[in-house]
Structure formats: structure tokens, C-alpha cells
């Protein structure tokens, strides 16, 4: 629009000048010259002072991994490090000692190193209680829990995580089996009152993304529980939807090349490469970094 306006003013001015060139000393000619200067000045001013269009904000992508699985340390973390990307790992109980006397467990060493490299260690309780209908035995089923017990587990888990990574006093949290109900009530508000948890991630499906930050409950942030055998194209399709919405998308991974709800390690690696190749569109951040960013906007 500015270019068209500038071109038009120059054409009009040129025609005025041409029409009066026959009498250069006339009063009319002086008026035209003065008018020309004004038009060109206004045109230049409109060009130099037009505010540039703001570039669209990048979509936020969070890569989260649940349960502190062996494949996270053997596959996911090395691939993330190679790609220069940071992720959030929600840990429940980990092996504290090795089968070999005098050696630290693989989990203790691995998660300490992961934290040192910038990955986030999040709280996933100690015993991962889930509803009996999902196959959990009574001893670790959420139906046997009280509010007091679940909050004690969160407290103890925070203490354990501080031994692996002492840089944080508050942690992010992921509900085991994406269940927020204990004793028949949503316990997310009570969880927040403890002051131990900054943000909590819930569940969802491949349509679950955050597009309206103002309406977001930071203690129940939705995520996509990535299903068994999910393909590269499906992972990319979710990211594309997040990009179109200009929002945030959280991937909830489990096994990478092993265990359960697994995707292949090749698919995982290629997806990280895709995110790296599209940095102009995506900001890959840990869960706490992403939530800190959007809650301060």
C-alpha cells in the first residue's frame, strides 16, 4: 500500500510540473514546486515511519516423558542431546542402588547427568497410583489413597528429586495415568496449596493443545498421550496444528524403542530432526520454561 501511494504521488507531481514548464517564472510554477516538495516529504515520511508487521509468535512444543524408563536414558536423552533440545522427564520411583556392590545405579547416574545437561526432572509421585479399572493392584491403586497420602508422596518425591538435581525447590508435576481424582475429588487445588508444585500436566489426545493461554489452568495443562506405534507423520501433524493455532502442544511420551506406549527410536530421532529444521516456527522448551513464558505474557 505504501509503495502504491508513493508511486501515485510521484506521477501526479510529475504531471503538474510538466504542465507548467512552459512558464518557469510564473507564480503557478512556484506553487507547483512547493507542492511537489510537500508531497515527496509526506511520502518519504510515511515510508520511513510505517510500523513493520509483527512476526507471528512461534508455537511452543514441549517434549515430556513419563515414568523414568530405561529407554529414556539409553535412547531419548542421547538423541535429545545430539539434537540440542531440552525435555522434561517425570520420574516416579527409581533404582537407588546397583546390583554391583559399591556402584551407583544406572538411574541415579543417568538422571543426575540429564539434569546437569539442562533437562527438567519433574515429579510423578513415588508409587504411581492409578485407578483399579486400568489394571492396578489394590496396594498401589488410587482408590486406596487418601488426600494426605498422595500429598505425602508428592512431598517425598520432591525430596528425592532434589538429591538428583538441587537447583530447584519447586517442581512441575504429572498426574499418574492422567488421573486428578483422589477420594472422589479433584486434588489439583490442594496440590497447588502445598507450594511444592509450580505447574501440573494432565492428559488428553491428539486434539489436546493450548490455544487460549488466558483460559489455561496451570494445574491441569493438557497433553497428547502419544499412542503405541505413532508414526512420524502423526507426530508432525500435531506440531503443525499447534503452529496453525499459534499455541502450545505437549507430547506425553513413554517408551522410546522399548517398554510400553512405545514409538520407534528411529521415529523419535526423525521427529527431533524435524523440529530442528523448523526452528523459525517452533520453540522447543521444557514444561516449566514453557509455562513460565506463557504465564508472563
Tab-separated table of C-alpha atoms in Angstrom:
chain	number	residue	atom	x	y	z
A	1	UNK	CA	0.000	0.000	0.000
A	2	UNK	CA	2.837	2.437	0.881
A	3	UNK	CA	4.622	1.718	-2.405
A	4	UNK	CA	1.449	2.329	-4.423
A	5	UNK	CA	0.843	5.617	-2.596
A	6	UNK	CA	4.409	6.789	-3.224
A	7	UNK	CA	4.228	5.925	-6.913
A	8	UNK	CA	0.907	7.753	-7.303
A	9	UNK	CA	2.181	10.945	-5.672
A	10	UNK	CA	5.240	10.968	-7.899
A	11	UNK	CA	3.159	10.519	-11.052
A	12	UNK	CA	0.744	13.313	-10.055
A	13	UNK	CA	3.597	15.658	-9.151
A	14	UNK	CA	5.409	14.964	-12.420
A	15	UNK	CA	2.274	15.824	-14.401
A	16	UNK	CA	1.881	19.100	-12.523
A	17	UNK	CA	5.476	20.052	-13.205
A	18	UNK	CA	5.250	19.125	-16.901
A	19	UNK	CA	2.118	21.222	-17.351
A	20	UNK	CA	3.831	24.331	-16.007
A	21	UNK	CA	7.292	24.016	-17.543
A	22	UNK	CA	6.283	26.460	-20.291
A	23	UNK	CA	6.333	29.356	-17.843
A	24	UNK	CA	9.048	28.597	-15.273
A	25	UNK	CA	8.914	32.054	-13.774
A	26	UNK	CA	5.183	32.122	-13.157
A	27	UNK	CA	3.548	32.180	-9.770
A	28	UNK	CA	1.794	28.957	-10.639
A	29	UNK	CA	5.135	27.223	-11.237
A	30	UNK	CA	6.448	28.286	-7.841
A	31	UNK	CA	3.320	26.910	-6.230
A	32	UNK	CA	3.730	23.596	-8.036
A	33	UNK	CA	7.371	23.265	-6.969
A	34	UNK	CA	6.375	23.955	-3.367
A	35	UNK	CA	3.533	21.435	-3.608
A	36	UNK	CA	5.902	18.839	-5.049
A	37	UNK	CA	8.276	19.197	-2.113
A	38	UNK	CA	5.418	18.745	0.346
A	39	UNK	CA	4.093	15.644	-1.410
A	40	UNK	CA	7.501	13.990	-1.633
A	41	UNK	CA	8.209	14.802	2.030
A	42	UNK	CA	4.913	13.282	3.182
A	43	UNK	CA	5.534	10.231	1.022
A	44	UNK	CA	9.022	9.693	2.441
A	45	UNK	CA	7.781	10.227	5.979
A	46	UNK	CA	5.014	7.634	5.525
A	47	UNK	CA	7.568	5.132	4.268
A	48	UNK	CA	10.157	5.600	7.000
A	49	UNK	CA	7.677	5.780	9.844
A	50	UNK	CA	5.304	2.972	8.867
A	51	UNK	CA	5.399	0.373	11.648
A	52	UNK	CA	6.697	-3.011	10.472
A	53	UNK	CA	4.415	-6.001	10.714
A	54	UNK	CA	4.992	-8.082	13.805
A	55	UNK	CA	6.188	-11.582	13.080
A	56	UNK	CA	3.923	-14.344	14.337
A	57	UNK	CA	4.946	-15.820	17.671
A	58	UNK	CA	6.486	-19.263	17.496
A	59	UNK	CA	4.419	-22.245	18.521
A	60	UNK	CA	5.644	-23.810	21.766
A	61	UNK	CA	6.470	-27.503	21.768
A	62	UNK	CA	7.094	-29.431	24.990
A	63	UNK	CA	8.575	-32.909	24.883
A	64	UNK	CA	7.700	-34.758	28.088
A	65	UNK	CA	8.479	-38.349	29.062
A	66	UNK	CA	6.770	-40.297	31.840
A	67	UNK	CA	7.901	-42.925	34.360
A	68	UNK	CA	11.697	-42.644	34.162
A	69	UNK	CA	12.025	-45.606	31.807
A	70	UNK	CA	15.296	-47.255	30.809
A	71	UNK	CA	14.757	-46.247	27.175
A	72	UNK	CA	14.673	-42.595	28.224
A	73	UNK	CA	18.259	-42.786	29.446
A	74	UNK	CA	19.524	-45.093	26.722
A	75	UNK	CA	17.714	-43.572	23.732
A	76	UNK	CA	15.712	-40.382	24.381
A	77	UNK	CA	18.302	-38.380	26.328
A	78	UNK	CA	21.205	-39.126	23.916
A	79	UNK	CA	19.030	-38.241	20.915
A	80	UNK	CA	17.850	-35.029	22.568
A	81	UNK	CA	21.412	-34.065	23.473
A	82	UNK	CA	22.569	-34.738	19.920
A	83	UNK	CA	19.771	-32.501	18.615
A	84	UNK	CA	20.486	-29.793	21.183
A	85	UNK	CA	16.939	-29.959	22.573
A	86	UNK	CA	15.762	-29.982	26.200
A	87	UNK	CA	12.896	-32.035	27.583
A	88	UNK	CA	11.013	-32.784	30.797
A	89	UNK	CA	11.143	-36.211	32.415
A	90	UNK	CA	8.518	-37.025	35.026
A	91	UNK	CA	10.040	-39.555	37.414
A	92	UNK	CA	8.471	-41.905	39.911
A	93	UNK	CA	10.497	-44.429	41.952
A	94	UNK	CA	13.969	-45.121	40.555
A	95	UNK	CA	16.522	-47.759	41.485
A	96	UNK	CA	18.753	-46.248	44.137
A	97	UNK	CA	21.487	-48.868	44.103
A	98	UNK	CA	23.237	-51.153	41.668
A	99	UNK	CA	23.365	-54.942	41.572
A	100	UNK	CA	27.117	-54.496	41.921
A	101	UNK	CA	28.224	-53.525	45.421
A	102	UNK	CA	29.888	-50.122	45.538
A	103	UNK	CA	28.460	-48.879	42.243
A	104	UNK	CA	25.781	-46.257	41.785
A	105	UNK	CA	22.689	-47.347	39.887
A	106	UNK	CA	22.353	-46.522	36.197
A	107	UNK	CA	19.269	-44.454	37.028
A	108	UNK	CA	20.962	-42.288	39.676
A	109	UNK	CA	23.951	-41.512	37.455
A	110	UNK	CA	21.846	-41.084	34.333
A	111	UNK	CA	19.296	-38.688	35.795
A	112	UNK	CA	21.938	-36.604	37.534
A	113	UNK	CA	23.726	-36.172	34.213
A	114	UNK	CA	20.486	-35.405	32.408
A	115	UNK	CA	19.710	-32.622	34.884
A	116	UNK	CA	23.222	-31.227	34.528
A	117	UNK	CA	22.685	-31.004	30.768
A	118	UNK	CA	19.555	-28.908	31.206
A	119	UNK	CA	16.777	-31.466	31.121
A	120	UNK	CA	13.987	-30.991	33.646
A	121	UNK	CA	13.241	-33.635	36.282
A	122	UNK	CA	9.569	-33.492	37.218
A	123	UNK	CA	7.506	-35.086	39.986
A	124	UNK	CA	5.387	-38.158	39.147
A	125	UNK	CA	4.823	-39.409	42.747
A	126	UNK	CA	6.684	-42.369	44.255
A	127	UNK	CA	4.429	-45.346	43.524
A	128	UNK	CA	2.466	-44.097	40.502
A	129	UNK	CA	-1.069	-44.840	41.818
A	130	UNK	CA	-3.731	-45.353	39.136
A	131	UNK	CA	-7.367	-46.497	39.037
A	132	UNK	CA	-8.020	-50.212	39.515
A	133	UNK	CA	-10.012	-50.299	36.274
A	134	UNK	CA	-6.731	-49.725	34.427
A	135	UNK	CA	-5.318	-52.912	35.930
A	136	UNK	CA	-3.642	-51.581	39.081
A	137	UNK	CA	-3.456	-53.841	42.130
A	138	UNK	CA	-5.133	-52.599	45.289
A	139	UNK	CA	-1.846	-51.826	47.066
A	140	UNK	CA	-0.986	-49.146	44.504
A	141	UNK	CA	-4.458	-48.246	43.242
A	142	UNK	CA	-5.614	-44.663	43.680
A	143	UNK	CA	-8.882	-45.886	45.230
A	144	UNK	CA	-6.882	-46.867	48.321
A	145	UNK	CA	-5.346	-43.400	48.653
A	146	UNK	CA	-6.333	-40.507	50.826
A	147	UNK	CA	-5.547	-36.893	50.038
A	148	UNK	CA	-2.969	-36.952	52.825
A	149	UNK	CA	-1.213	-39.967	51.332
A	150	UNK	CA	-0.985	-38.627	47.791
A	151	UNK	CA	0.391	-35.306	49.030
A	152	UNK	CA	2.942	-37.137	51.172
A	153	UNK	CA	4.137	-38.986	48.090
A	154	UNK	CA	4.492	-35.718	46.199
A	155	UNK	CA	6.499	-34.276	49.090
A	156	UNK	CA	8.796	-37.292	49.296
A	157	UNK	CA	9.258	-37.353	45.539
A	158	UNK	CA	10.329	-33.709	45.578
A	159	UNK	CA	12.913	-34.559	48.242
A	160	UNK	CA	14.233	-37.428	46.148
A	161	UNK	CA	14.476	-35.258	43.044
A	162	UNK	CA	16.394	-32.612	44.989
A	163	UNK	CA	19.092	-35.237	45.631
A	164	UNK	CA	19.444	-35.699	41.879
A	165	UNK	CA	19.040	-32.024	40.984
A	166	UNK	CA	19.289	-29.487	43.815
A	167	UNK	CA	18.776	-26.399	41.660
A	168	UNK	CA	15.011	-26.273	42.203
A	169	UNK	CA	12.779	-26.070	45.247
A	170	UNK	CA	9.519	-26.261	43.291
A	171	UNK	CA	8.819	-28.873	40.639
A	172	UNK	CA	6.441	-29.496	37.815
A	173	UNK	CA	4.110	-32.446	38.224
A	174	UNK	CA	2.404	-35.042	36.018
A	175	UNK	CA	-0.655	-36.893	37.291
A	176	UNK	CA	-0.127	-40.685	37.226
A	177	UNK	CA	-2.331	-42.121	34.471
A	178	UNK	CA	-3.516	-38.522	33.949
A	179	UNK	CA	-5.912	-39.027	36.881
A	180	UNK	CA	-6.672	-35.966	39.052
A	181	UNK	CA	-9.206	-37.670	41.341
A	182	UNK	CA	-8.494	-38.944	44.863
A	183	UNK	CA	-11.205	-39.731	47.400
A	184	UNK	CA	-13.707	-38.814	44.716
A	185	UNK	CA	-12.429	-35.235	44.374
A	186	UNK	CA	-10.106	-33.279	42.126
A	187	UNK	CA	-6.933	-32.793	44.171
A	188	UNK	CA	-5.194	-30.296	41.847
A	189	UNK	CA	-6.131	-27.292	44.012
A	190	UNK	CA	-4.799	-28.993	47.165
A	191	UNK	CA	-1.636	-29.873	45.279
A	192	UNK	CA	-1.106	-26.203	44.476
A	193	UNK	CA	-1.603	-25.225	48.124
A	194	UNK	CA	1.416	-27.287	49.159
A	195	UNK	CA	3.715	-24.790	47.426
A	196	UNK	CA	5.786	-27.714	46.131
A	197	UNK	CA	4.414	-27.737	42.590
A	198	UNK	CA	4.556	-24.856	40.119
A	199	UNK	CA	2.620	-26.403	37.209
A	200	UNK	CA	0.904	-29.735	36.609
A	201	UNK	CA	0.426	-31.616	33.359
A	202	UNK	CA	-2.693	-33.637	32.684
A	203	UNK	CA	-3.681	-35.871	29.802
A	204	UNK	CA	-5.556	-35.673	26.541
A	205	UNK	CA	-5.397	-36.836	22.958
A	206	UNK	CA	-4.022	-35.595	19.644
A	207	UNK	CA	-6.533	-32.728	19.637
A	208	UNK	CA	-5.373	-31.501	23.055
A	209	UNK	CA	-3.375	-28.336	22.605
A	210	UNK	CA	-3.368	-24.954	24.311
A	211	UNK	CA	-4.600	-22.121	22.109
A	212	UNK	CA	-6.107	-19.785	24.724
A	213	UNK	CA	-3.466	-19.013	27.336
A	214	UNK	CA	-5.808	-16.859	29.401
A	215	UNK	CA	-8.214	-19.739	29.960
A	216	UNK	CA	-5.458	-22.223	30.843
A	217	UNK	CA	-5.472	-23.823	34.297
A	218	UNK	CA	-1.752	-24.160	35.157
A	219	UNK	CA	-2.520	-27.115	37.428
A	220	UNK	CA	-4.272	-29.078	34.666
A	221	UNK	CA	-2.374	-28.440	31.443
A	222	UNK	CA	-3.489	-30.812	28.653
A	223	UNK	CA	-1.131	-33.024	26.671
A	224	UNK	CA	-1.274	-35.688	23.992
A	225	UNK	CA	-0.628	-39.182	25.337
A	226	UNK	CA	1.272	-40.485	22.311
A	227	UNK	CA	-0.178	-43.880	21.420
A	228	UNK	CA	1.697	-47.095	20.734
A	229	UNK	CA	3.167	-47.154	17.235
A	230	UNK	CA	2.544	-43.470	16.455
A	231	UNK	CA	4.237	-42.565	13.167
A	232	UNK	CA	6.490	-39.663	12.259
A	233	UNK	CA	3.782	-38.100	10.101
A	234	UNK	CA	1.345	-38.202	13.018
A	235	UNK	CA	3.847	-36.526	15.342
A	236	UNK	CA	4.461	-33.820	12.754
A	237	UNK	CA	0.739	-33.360	12.106
A	238	UNK	CA	0.169	-32.486	15.766
A	239	UNK	CA	3.008	-29.936	15.664
A	240	UNK	CA	1.522	-28.420	12.518
A	241	UNK	CA	-1.845	-27.979	14.244
A	242	UNK	CA	-0.135	-26.265	17.157
A	243	UNK	CA	1.682	-23.977	14.726
A	244	UNK	CA	-1.556	-23.033	12.966
A	245	UNK	CA	-3.192	-22.292	16.317
A	246	UNK	CA	-0.171	-20.277	17.470
A	247	UNK	CA	-0.304	-22.071	20.797
A	248	UNK	CA	1.423	-24.763	22.829
A	249	UNK	CA	1.490	-28.503	22.291
A	250	UNK	CA	2.755	-31.024	24.843
A	251	UNK	CA	3.798	-34.514	23.833
A	252	UNK	CA	3.418	-37.159	26.535
A	253	UNK	CA	5.853	-39.917	25.577
A	254	UNK	CA	6.512	-43.213	27.294
A	255	UNK	CA	8.717	-45.894	25.747
A	256	UNK	CA	11.167	-44.914	23.029
A	257	UNK	CA	12.106	-48.106	21.223
A	258	UNK	CA	11.003	-50.242	24.182
A	259	UNK	CA	8.652	-50.712	27.154
A	260	UNK	CA	5.032	-49.578	26.604
A	261	UNK	CA	3.133	-46.955	24.569
A	262	UNK	CA	6.318	-47.069	22.567
A	263	UNK	CA	7.279	-45.343	19.382
A	264	UNK	CA	10.356	-46.453	17.477
A	265	UNK	CA	13.676	-44.805	18.225
A	266	UNK	CA	14.022	-44.008	14.501
A	267	UNK	CA	10.682	-42.143	14.541
A	268	UNK	CA	11.729	-40.232	17.653
A	269	UNK	CA	15.060	-39.227	16.128
A	270	UNK	CA	13.482	-38.067	12.876
A	271	UNK	CA	10.903	-36.018	14.766
A	272	UNK	CA	13.656	-34.199	16.663
A	273	UNK	CA	15.326	-33.502	13.320
A	274	UNK	CA	12.048	-32.074	12.010
A	275	UNK	CA	11.774	-29.700	14.986
A	276	UNK	CA	15.369	-28.577	14.472
A	277	UNK	CA	14.766	-27.983	10.772
A	278	UNK	CA	11.786	-25.753	11.581
A	279	UNK	CA	13.172	-23.550	14.340
A	280	UNK	CA	11.596	-20.495	12.730
A	281	UNK	CA	8.185	-21.955	13.587
A	282	UNK	CA	8.767	-23.793	16.867
A	283	UNK	CA	10.184	-23.006	20.282
A	284	UNK	CA	11.078	-26.293	21.971
A	285	UNK	CA	11.112	-25.816	25.745
A	286	UNK	CA	10.880	-27.766	28.969
A	287	UNK	CA	7.477	-27.788	30.632
A	288	UNK	CA	8.458	-25.242	33.293
A	289	UNK	CA	10.151	-22.951	30.757
A	290	UNK	CA	7.092	-23.009	28.527
A	291	UNK	CA	4.688	-22.332	31.371
A	292	UNK	CA	6.855	-19.538	32.764
A	293	UNK	CA	6.843	-17.964	29.325
A	294	UNK	CA	3.111	-18.066	28.685
A	295	UNK	CA	2.058	-17.082	32.217
A	296	UNK	CA	4.125	-13.895	31.999
A	297	UNK	CA	2.828	-12.828	28.562
